[in-house]
mmCIF file of C-alpha atoms in Angstrom:
data_model
loop_
_atom_site.group_PDB
_atom_site.id
_atom_site.type_symbol
_atom_site.label_atom_id
_atom_site.label_comp_id
_atom_site.label_asym_id
_atom_site.label_seq_id
_atom_site.Cartn_x
_atom_site.Cartn_y
_atom_site.Cartn_z
ATOM 1 C CA MET W 1439 0.905 23.157 11.110
ATOM 2 C CA GLU W 1440 -1.209 21.047 9.303
ATOM 3 C CA ARG W 1441 -1.905 17.797 10.383
ATOM 4 C CA PRO W 1442 0.240 14.745 8.972
ATOM 5 C CA LEU W 1443 -1.806 12.224 6.675
ATOM 6 C CA LEU W 1444 -0.042 9.301 8.588
ATOM 7 C CA GLU W 1445 1.350 9.053 12.176
ATOM 8 C CA VAL W 1446 3.247 6.602 13.512
ATOM 9 C CA ARG W 1447 3.553 6.455 17.293
ATOM 10 C CA HIS W 1448 6.129 4.404 19.505
ATOM 11 C CA LEU W 1449 5.810 1.381 16.746
ATOM 12 C CA VAL W 1450 6.745 -1.941 17.545
ATOM 13 C CA LYS W 1451 6.987 -5.330 15.739
ATOM 14 C CA TYR W 1452 8.888 -8.176 17.244
ATOM 15 C CA PHE W 1453 8.721 -11.917 15.680
ATOM 16 C CA PRO W 1454 9.364 -14.759 17.795
ATOM 17 C CA ILE W 1455 12.128 -17.082 17.988
ATOM 18 C CA ARG W 1456 10.655 -20.890 18.594
ATOM 19 C CA ARG W 1457 12.679 -23.998 19.157
ATOM 20 C CA GLY W 1458 12.253 -27.413 20.290
ATOM 21 C CA VAL W 1459 9.642 -29.997 19.479
ATOM 22 C CA PHE W 1460 6.846 -27.877 21.283
ATOM 23 C CA ARG W 1461 8.285 -24.564 19.105
ATOM 24 C CA ARG W 1462 8.341 -22.846 22.579
ATOM 25 C CA THR W 1463 9.073 -19.040 22.291
ATOM 26 C CA VAL W 1464 12.777 -18.520 23.321
ATOM 27 C CA GLY W 1465 13.516 -15.113 22.255
ATOM 28 C CA TRP W 1466 12.585 -12.154 20.254
ATOM 29 C CA ILE W 1467 13.880 -10.675 16.972
ATOM 30 C CA LYS W 1468 13.474 -7.155 17.593
ATOM 31 C CA ALA W 1469 12.858 -5.966 13.696
ATOM 32 C CA VAL W 1470 10.946 -2.527 14.461
ATOM 33 C CA ASP W 1471 11.534 -1.326 17.988
ATOM 34 C CA ASP W 1472 9.701 1.931 18.959
ATOM 35 C CA ILE W 1473 9.655 4.286 16.203
ATOM 36 C CA SER W 1474 8.098 7.367 15.596
ATOM 37 C CA PHE W 1475 7.173 9.819 12.555
ATOM 38 C CA ASP W 1476 4.933 11.828 10.482
ATOM 39 C CA VAL W 1477 4.091 11.510 6.741
ATOM 40 C CA TYR W 1478 2.491 14.740 5.270
ATOM 41 C CA GLU W 1479 -0.119 14.531 2.243
ATOM 42 C CA GLY W 1480 1.604 15.229 -1.345
ATOM 43 C CA GLU W 1481 5.259 14.243 -0.003
ATOM 44 C CA THR W 1482 7.685 11.859 -0.432
ATOM 45 C CA LEU W 1483 9.220 10.441 2.615
ATOM 46 C CA GLY W 1484 12.452 8.277 2.111
ATOM 47 C CA LEU W 1485 13.211 5.480 4.404
ATOM 48 C CA VAL W 1486 16.756 4.489 4.230
ATOM 49 C CA GLY W 1487 19.614 1.947 5.992
ATOM 50 C CA GLU W 1488 21.380 -1.017 5.730
ATOM 51 C CA SER W 1489 19.572 -4.501 4.821
ATOM 52 C CA GLY W 1490 18.003 -5.824 7.809
ATOM 53 C CA CYS W 1491 17.329 -2.464 9.749
ATOM 54 C CA GLY W 1492 13.977 -2.958 9.453
ATOM 55 C CA LYS W 1493 12.589 -0.784 6.591
ATOM 56 C CA THR W 1494 10.334 -3.257 4.889
ATOM 57 C CA THR W 1495 8.900 -4.590 8.387
ATOM 58 C CA THR W 1496 8.036 -0.979 9.007
ATOM 59 C CA GLY W 1497 6.203 -0.412 5.887
ATOM 60 C CA LEU W 1498 4.078 -3.820 6.096
ATOM 61 C CA THR W 1499 3.354 -3.216 9.716
ATOM 62 C CA ILE W 1500 1.957 0.358 8.820
ATOM 63 C CA LEU W 1501 -0.272 -1.181 6.230
ATOM 64 C CA ARG W 1502 -1.050 -4.409 8.750
ATOM 65 C CA LEU W 1503 0.272 -6.922 6.274
ATOM 66 C CA GLU W 1504 2.339 -7.613 9.388
ATOM 67 C CA GLU W 1505 0.359 -6.878 12.737
ATOM 68 C CA PRO W 1506 2.055 -4.771 15.025
ATOM 69 C CA THR W 1507 3.202 -5.607 18.484
ATOM 70 C CA SER W 1508 2.165 -2.386 19.759
ATOM 71 C CA GLY W 1509 2.213 1.035 19.117
ATOM 72 C CA LYS W 1510 -0.339 3.428 16.829
ATOM 73 C CA VAL W 1511 -0.690 3.909 13.208
ATOM 74 C CA VAL W 1512 -2.990 6.889 12.828
ATOM 75 C CA PHE W 1513 -4.151 7.348 9.253
ATOM 76 C CA GLN W 1514 -6.401 10.444 8.767
ATOM 77 C CA GLY W 1515 -7.477 10.268 12.414
ATOM 78 C CA LYS W 1516 -8.148 6.634 12.491
ATOM 79 C CA ASN W 1517 -5.803 4.081 14.498
ATOM 80 C CA LEU W 1518 -5.061 1.398 11.860
ATOM 81 C CA ALA W 1519 -3.643 -0.656 14.678
ATOM 82 C CA GLU W 1520 -7.166 -1.085 16.375
ATOM 83 C CA LEU W 1521 -9.460 -1.208 13.305
ATOM 84 C CA PRO W 1522 -11.637 -4.523 12.953
ATOM 85 C CA PRO W 1523 -11.054 -6.455 10.206
ATOM 86 C CA GLU W 1524 -13.894 -5.020 7.902
ATOM 87 C CA GLU W 1525 -13.113 -1.400 8.668
ATOM 88 C CA MET W 1526 -9.332 -2.000 7.809
ATOM 89 C CA ARG W 1527 -10.511 -3.503 4.677
ATOM 90 C CA LYS W 1528 -12.239 -0.550 3.654
ATOM 91 C CA GLU W 1529 -9.362 1.762 4.635
ATOM 92 C CA ARG W 1530 -7.242 -0.657 2.368
ATOM 93 C CA ARG W 1531 -8.518 1.343 -0.735
ATOM 94 C CA ASN W 1532 -6.662 4.295 0.661
ATOM 95 C CA LEU W 1533 -3.181 2.144 1.325
ATOM 96 C CA GLN W 1534 -1.305 0.572 -1.247
ATOM 97 C CA ILE W 1535 2.107 -0.984 -1.765
ATOM 98 C CA ILE W 1536 4.305 -1.619 -4.726
ATOM 99 C CA PHE W 1537 6.543 -4.526 -3.862
ATOM 100 C CA GLN W 1538 10.480 -4.992 -4.239
ATOM 101 C CA ASP W 1539 10.406 -7.682 -6.869
ATOM 102 C CA PRO W 1540 8.444 -7.265 -10.001
ATOM 103 C CA TYR W 1541 8.575 -11.242 -10.766
ATOM 104 C CA SER W 1542 7.473 -12.796 -7.711
ATOM 105 C CA SER W 1543 4.644 -9.961 -6.914
ATOM 106 C CA LEU W 1544 2.509 -10.746 -10.001
ATOM 107 C CA ASP W 1545 0.341 -14.056 -10.122
ATOM 108 C CA PRO W 1546 1.936 -16.023 -13.024
ATOM 109 C CA ARG W 1547 -1.715 -18.006 -13.465
ATOM 110 C CA MET W 1548 -3.809 -14.457 -13.806
ATOM 111 C CA ARG W 1549 -3.873 -12.439 -16.912
ATOM 112 C CA ILE W 1550 -2.626 -8.236 -16.769
ATOM 113 C CA LYS W 1551 -6.466 -7.261 -16.763
ATOM 114 C CA ASP W 1552 -7.350 -9.584 -13.719
ATOM 115 C CA ILE W 1553 -4.000 -8.381 -11.958
ATOM 116 C CA VAL W 1554 -4.815 -4.759 -12.074
ATOM 117 C CA SER W 1555 -8.442 -5.022 -11.586
ATOM 118 C CA GLU W 1556 -8.415 -7.389 -8.720
ATOM 119 C CA GLY W 1557 -8.880 -4.510 -6.063
ATOM 120 C CA LEU W 1558 -11.853 -3.072 -7.975
ATOM 121 C CA LEU W 1559 -13.268 -6.405 -7.993
ATOM 122 C CA SER W 1560 -12.804 -7.260 -4.189
ATOM 123 C CA HIS W 1561 -14.530 -3.749 -3.229
ATOM 124 C CA ASN W 1562 -17.438 -4.087 -5.759
ATOM 125 C CA LEU W 1563 -16.261 -1.178 -7.930
ATOM 126 C CA TYR W 1564 -17.855 -0.715 -11.385
ATOM 127 C CA ASP W 1565 -19.295 -3.339 -13.717
ATOM 128 C CA ARG W 1566 -16.963 -5.724 -15.945
ATOM 129 C CA LYS W 1567 -17.362 -3.343 -18.735
ATOM 130 C CA ARG W 1568 -15.947 -0.308 -16.674
ATOM 131 C CA ARG W 1569 -13.512 -2.205 -15.028
ATOM 132 C CA VAL W 1570 -12.215 -3.218 -18.398
ATOM 133 C CA LYS W 1571 -11.734 0.370 -19.520
ATOM 134 C CA VAL W 1572 -10.309 1.508 -16.062
ATOM 135 C CA VAL W 1573 -7.488 -1.404 -16.589
ATOM 136 C CA GLY W 1574 -6.812 0.271 -19.978
ATOM 137 C CA ASP W 1575 -6.569 3.652 -18.898
ATOM 138 C CA LEU W 1576 -4.314 2.678 -16.013
ATOM 139 C CA LEU W 1577 -1.979 0.738 -18.523
ATOM 140 C CA GLN W 1578 -1.615 4.040 -20.570
ATOM 141 C CA LYS W 1579 -0.718 5.937 -17.439
ATOM 142 C CA VAL W 1580 2.185 3.776 -16.754
ATOM 143 C CA GLY W 1581 3.499 3.613 -20.242
ATOM 144 C CA LEU W 1582 1.524 0.450 -21.598
ATOM 145 C CA SER W 1583 -0.677 -0.436 -24.218
ATOM 146 C CA PRO W 1584 -4.012 -1.461 -23.204
ATOM 147 C CA GLU W 1585 -3.544 -4.307 -25.903
ATOM 148 C CA TYR W 1586 -1.489 -5.869 -23.196
ATOM 149 C CA MET W 1587 -4.370 -6.530 -20.805
ATOM 150 C CA ASN W 1588 -4.894 -10.063 -22.205
ATOM 151 C CA ARG W 1589 -1.375 -11.192 -21.417
ATOM 152 C CA PHE W 1590 0.197 -13.076 -18.800
ATOM 153 C CA PRO W 1591 3.004 -11.704 -16.304
ATOM 154 C CA HIS W 1592 5.897 -13.837 -18.033
ATOM 155 C CA GLU W 1593 5.457 -12.121 -21.224
ATOM 156 C CA PHE W 1594 7.050 -8.829 -19.778
ATOM 157 C CA SER W 1595 10.082 -7.418 -18.735
ATOM 158 C CA GLY W 1596 11.055 -6.644 -15.403
ATOM 159 C CA GLY W 1597 10.374 -2.853 -16.026
ATOM 160 C CA GLN W 1598 7.327 -3.877 -17.730
ATOM 161 C CA ARG W 1599 5.957 -5.710 -14.589
ATOM 162 C CA GLN W 1600 6.940 -3.223 -12.137
ATOM 163 C CA ARG W 1601 4.917 -0.565 -14.173
ATOM 164 C CA ILE W 1602 2.028 -3.605 -14.073
ATOM 165 C CA GLY W 1603 2.367 -3.268 -10.255
ATOM 166 C CA ILE W 1604 2.347 0.519 -10.200
ATOM 167 C CA ALA W 1605 -1.061 0.303 -12.100
ATOM 168 C CA ARG W 1606 -2.574 -2.089 -9.648
ATOM 169 C CA ALA W 1607 -1.549 0.164 -6.756
ATOM 170 C CA LEU W 1608 -3.308 3.069 -8.548
ATOM 171 C CA ALA W 1609 -6.356 1.432 -9.122
ATOM 172 C CA LEU W 1610 -8.212 2.306 -6.022
ATOM 173 C CA ASN W 1611 -7.404 5.660 -6.126
ATOM 174 C CA PRO W 1612 -4.998 5.397 -2.910
ATOM 175 C CA LYS W 1613 -3.851 8.408 -0.879
ATOM 176 C CA LEU W 1614 -0.737 6.830 0.204
ATOM 177 C CA ILE W 1615 1.774 4.121 -1.422
ATOM 178 C CA VAL W 1616 4.251 2.611 0.154
ATOM 179 C CA CYS W 1617 6.993 1.634 -2.489
ATOM 180 C CA ASP W 1618 9.162 -1.176 -0.959
ATOM 181 C CA GLU W 1619 12.506 -1.046 -2.772
ATOM 182 C CA ALA W 1620 10.587 -0.496 -5.952
ATOM 183 C CA VAL W 1621 13.357 -0.041 -8.048
ATOM 184 C CA SER W 1622 16.114 -1.993 -7.093
ATOM 185 C CA ALA W 1623 15.495 -5.102 -8.780
ATOM 186 C CA LEU W 1624 15.286 -3.079 -12.038
ATOM 187 C CA ASP W 1625 18.349 -2.279 -14.314
ATOM 188 C CA VAL W 1626 19.768 1.399 -13.889
ATOM 189 C CA SER W 1627 18.265 2.775 -17.072
ATOM 190 C CA ILE W 1628 15.017 1.313 -16.403
ATOM 191 C CA ARG W 1629 15.191 2.521 -13.007
ATOM 192 C CA SER W 1630 15.239 6.158 -13.608
ATOM 193 C CA GLN W 1631 12.350 5.757 -16.153
ATOM 194 C CA VAL W 1632 10.014 4.128 -13.074
ATOM 195 C CA ILE W 1633 11.375 6.471 -10.717
ATOM 196 C CA ASN W 1634 10.144 9.214 -13.426
ATOM 197 C CA LEU W 1635 6.884 7.878 -13.669
ATOM 198 C CA LEU W 1636 6.400 7.702 -9.967
ATOM 199 C CA GLU W 1637 6.968 11.585 -9.705
ATOM 200 C CA ASP W 1638 4.676 12.328 -12.853
ATOM 201 C CA LEU W 1639 1.923 10.053 -10.913
ATOM 202 C CA GLN W 1640 2.379 11.919 -7.842
ATOM 203 C CA LYS W 1641 1.869 15.078 -9.333
ATOM 204 C CA GLU W 1642 -1.119 13.715 -11.606
ATOM 205 C CA PHE W 1643 -2.974 12.109 -8.591
ATOM 206 C CA GLY W 1644 -1.724 13.950 -5.446
ATOM 207 C CA LEU W 1645 -0.041 10.886 -4.141
ATOM 208 C CA THR W 1646 1.741 10.550 -1.083
ATOM 209 C CA TYR W 1647 4.845 8.018 -0.872
ATOM 210 C CA ILE W 1648 6.872 6.371 1.772
ATOM 211 C CA PHE W 1649 9.695 5.136 -0.523
ATOM 212 C CA ILE W 1650 11.666 2.291 0.729
ATOM 213 C CA ALA W 1651 15.280 2.013 -0.187
ATOM 214 C CA HIS W 1652 18.825 1.218 0.588
ATOM 215 C CA ASP W 1653 20.277 3.315 -2.184
ATOM 216 C CA LEU W 1654 21.173 7.042 -1.160
ATOM 217 C CA SER W 1655 21.277 8.236 -4.448
ATOM 218 C CA VAL W 1656 17.718 6.997 -5.411
ATOM 219 C CA ILE W 1657 16.476 8.379 -1.937
ATOM 220 C CA LYS W 1658 17.989 11.791 -2.993
ATOM 221 C CA HIS W 1659 16.472 12.007 -5.916
ATOM 222 C CA ILE W 1660 12.854 11.468 -5.231
ATOM 223 C CA SER W 1661 12.517 12.090 -1.382
ATOM 224 C CA ASP W 1662 11.357 15.290 0.302
ATOM 225 C CA ARG W 1663 12.298 14.186 3.819
ATOM 226 C CA ILE W 1664 14.592 11.257 4.958
ATOM 227 C CA VAL W 1665 14.154 8.856 8.026
ATOM 228 C CA VAL W 1666 17.349 6.903 8.771
ATOM 229 C CA MET W 1667 17.091 3.387 10.571
ATOM 230 C CA TYR W 1668 19.527 1.119 12.278
ATOM 231 C CA LEU W 1669 18.808 -2.048 13.646
ATOM 232 C CA GLY W 1670 15.193 -1.087 14.068
ATOM 233 C CA LYS W 1671 15.528 2.292 15.337
ATOM 234 C CA ILE W 1672 15.338 5.633 14.118
ATOM 235 C CA VAL W 1673 18.644 7.691 14.094
ATOM 236 C CA GLU W 1674 17.970 10.641 12.020
ATOM 237 C CA VAL W 1675 15.311 12.818 10.258
ATOM 238 C CA ALA W 1676 15.586 15.350 8.171
ATOM 239 C CA PRO W 1677 14.663 17.170 5.047
ATOM 240 C CA LYS W 1678 16.472 16.027 2.178
ATOM 241 C CA LYS W 1679 18.733 18.948 1.554
ATOM 242 C CA ASN W 1680 19.703 19.163 5.361
ATOM 243 C CA LEU W 1681 20.434 15.576 5.365
ATOM 244 C CA PHE W 1682 22.916 15.342 2.515
ATOM 245 C CA ASP W 1683 24.436 19.020 3.346
ATOM 246 C CA LYS W 1684 24.861 18.337 7.149
ATOM 247 C CA PRO W 1685 24.412 14.681 8.135
ATOM 248 C CA LEU W 1686 24.533 14.702 11.884
ATOM 249 C CA HIS W 1687 24.853 10.958 12.792
ATOM 250 C CA PRO W 1688 27.729 9.093 12.173
ATOM 251 C CA TYR W 1689 25.904 6.257 10.711
ATOM 252 C CA THR W 1690 24.354 8.852 8.332
ATOM 253 C CA LYS W 1691 27.666 10.304 7.882
ATOM 254 C CA ALA W 1692 29.116 6.895 6.541
ATOM 255 C CA LEU W 1693 26.132 5.950 4.140
ATOM 256 C CA ILE W 1694 26.400 9.169 2.462
ATOM 257 C CA SER W 1695 30.044 8.808 2.220
ATOM 258 C CA ALA W 1696 29.519 5.428 0.451
ATOM 259 C CA VAL W 1697 27.405 7.098 -2.422
ATOM 260 C CA PRO W 1698 29.309 7.101 -5.491
ATOM 261 C CA VAL W 1699 30.037 10.407 -7.145
ATOM 262 C CA PRO W 1700 30.302 10.777 -11.075
ATOM 263 C CA ASN W 1701 33.090 12.588 -11.304
ATOM 264 C CA PRO W 1702 36.561 10.369 -11.830
ATOM 265 C CA ASP W 1703 38.889 13.351 -10.729
ATOM 266 C CA PHE W 1704 36.862 13.581 -7.475
ATOM 267 C CA ARG W 1705 38.252 12.106 -4.260
ATOM 268 C CA LYS W 1706 35.548 11.180 -1.772
ATOM 269 C CA HIS W 1707 36.515 10.665 2.045
ATOM 270 C CA ARG W 1708 34.874 7.356 2.462
ATOM 271 C CA ILE W 1709 33.837 6.164 6.374
ATOM 272 C CA ILE W 1710 34.266 2.659 6.285
ATOM 273 C CA LEU W 1711 32.330 1.304 9.497
ATOM 274 C CA GLN W 1712 34.014 -1.623 11.376
ATOM 275 C CA GLY W 1713 32.212 -4.887 11.984
ATOM 276 C CA ASP W 1714 28.992 -6.510 11.156
ATOM 277 C CA VAL W 1715 25.214 -5.213 12.101
ATOM 278 C CA PRO W 1716 24.525 -7.128 15.384
ATOM 279 C CA SER W 1717 21.674 -9.440 15.478
ATOM 280 C CA PRO W 1718 18.133 -7.987 15.729
ATOM 281 C CA ALA W 1719 17.506 -11.029 18.306
ATOM 282 C CA ASN W 1720 20.286 -9.370 20.737
ATOM 283 C CA PRO W 1721 20.832 -5.742 20.111
ATOM 284 C CA PRO W 1722 23.247 -3.575 22.115
ATOM 285 C CA GLN W 1723 22.646 -1.958 25.394
ATOM 286 C CA GLY W 1724 22.433 1.706 25.029
ATOM 287 C CA CYS W 1725 23.005 3.154 21.246
ATOM 288 C CA ARG W 1726 22.874 0.402 19.156
ATOM 289 C CA PHE W 1727 25.425 1.773 16.856
ATOM 290 C CA HIS W 1728 27.998 2.356 19.352
ATOM 291 C CA PRO W 1729 29.870 -1.093 18.597
ATOM 292 C CA ARG W 1730 30.833 0.209 15.067
ATOM 293 C CA CYS W 1731 30.528 3.992 15.990
ATOM 294 C CA PRO W 1732 34.140 5.788 15.778
ATOM 295 C CA ASN W 1733 32.733 8.716 17.972
ATOM 296 C CA ALA W 1734 31.350 6.007 20.803
ATOM 297 C CA MET W 1735 31.605 7.562 24.308
ATOM 298 C CA ASP W 1736 30.654 5.568 27.632
ATOM 299 C CA ALA W 1737 27.289 7.013 27.789
ATOM 300 C CA CYS W 1738 26.813 5.471 24.413
ATOM 301 C CA ARG W 1739 27.245 2.027 26.026
ATOM 302 C CA THR W 1740 24.770 2.185 28.667
ATOM 303 C CA GLN W 1741 22.072 5.009 27.766
ATOM 304 C CA GLU W 1742 19.759 5.108 24.890
ATOM 305 C CA PRO W 1743 19.873 8.327 23.279
ATOM 306 C CA GLN W 1744 16.484 10.434 22.639
ATOM 307 C CA MET W 1745 15.550 11.939 19.569
ATOM 308 C CA VAL W 1746 16.577 15.934 19.792
ATOM 309 C CA GLU W 1747 15.770 18.681 17.191
ATOM 310 C CA VAL W 1748 19.134 20.050 16.586
ATOM 311 C CA GLU W 1749 18.009 22.212 13.598
ATOM 312 C CA ASP W 1750 14.349 23.175 12.132
ATOM 313 C CA GLY W 1751 12.820 19.726 11.217
ATOM 314 C CA HIS W 1752 16.511 18.047 11.462
ATOM 315 C CA PHE W 1753 16.152 15.534 14.273
ATOM 316 C CA VAL W 1754 18.851 13.175 15.738
ATOM 317 C CA ALA W 1755 19.245 10.275 18.226
ATOM 318 C CA CYS W 1756 22.737 10.569 19.272
ATOM 319 C CA HIS W 1757 24.831 11.703 22.598
ATOM 320 C CA LEU W 1758 26.677 14.134 20.535
ATOM 321 C CA TYR W 1759 23.570 16.402 20.371
ATOM 322 C CA LYS W 1760 21.821 17.760 23.366
ATOM 323 C CA GLY W 1761 19.509 19.801 21.726
#
């Protein structure tokens, strides 16, 4: 079997809770708590879950925009978590991110040509004339006119700004791009255009995506495999078809039941979860989902479930399944 492009092993990211005059650490927010998964070259891995489940922190920690508390992030055989700053800087050419908010992710004081070419300049690639040509080509690739390169971000719509963000991510010809809620801030009509653009660019450049979203209809359209997270833990991993045809974890079933169906005559059974998501500063013992789970058993309250493979490539962490 081919080796994954990216291997995440026992990744942990805690944020300290500080209080008092001396800002002493009195606890930890367990944003990402011991997760493992693989990403294969050329695929789109969807990362889904409710707000606050740790999706974005996972993406930022993989790229070391947030330093991991512990664990390994192995990219093309190198553990990114252990690389010294200069080595990590070189690896960043292969690792890029498209941010959620197209308004705040672009510096309002910089022209578009400077924003898109910033990575080229940082890595000392090409002379000024060649950089301008590269920027023009990239803008064309994402559906914008090269004539726009001397404009400022405030002169563009949200969809156009996100296209500029995509052009910036493509500038260094990366292998892996983390798309952090890349379409959630856009109108529905623009959202579909940007998703189609991402798919076309993936085919053209052989890109690999980690696509973070809370909208399962978007995840279903763009992903090859899907990772479901809840309160810092992975609860299910499966190919897209398997996950939507036969979800195993009660949390996944509830998420899928909430996806709207574009048929007014179809009556879908909706699973309504009781209660709120617990605080990541004080997660429940055992299975973290058990306070809201309709199938909770005694074991769920005391024992943390282990990830088991129920079907080929379909993994779930739930006491209802023993492998």
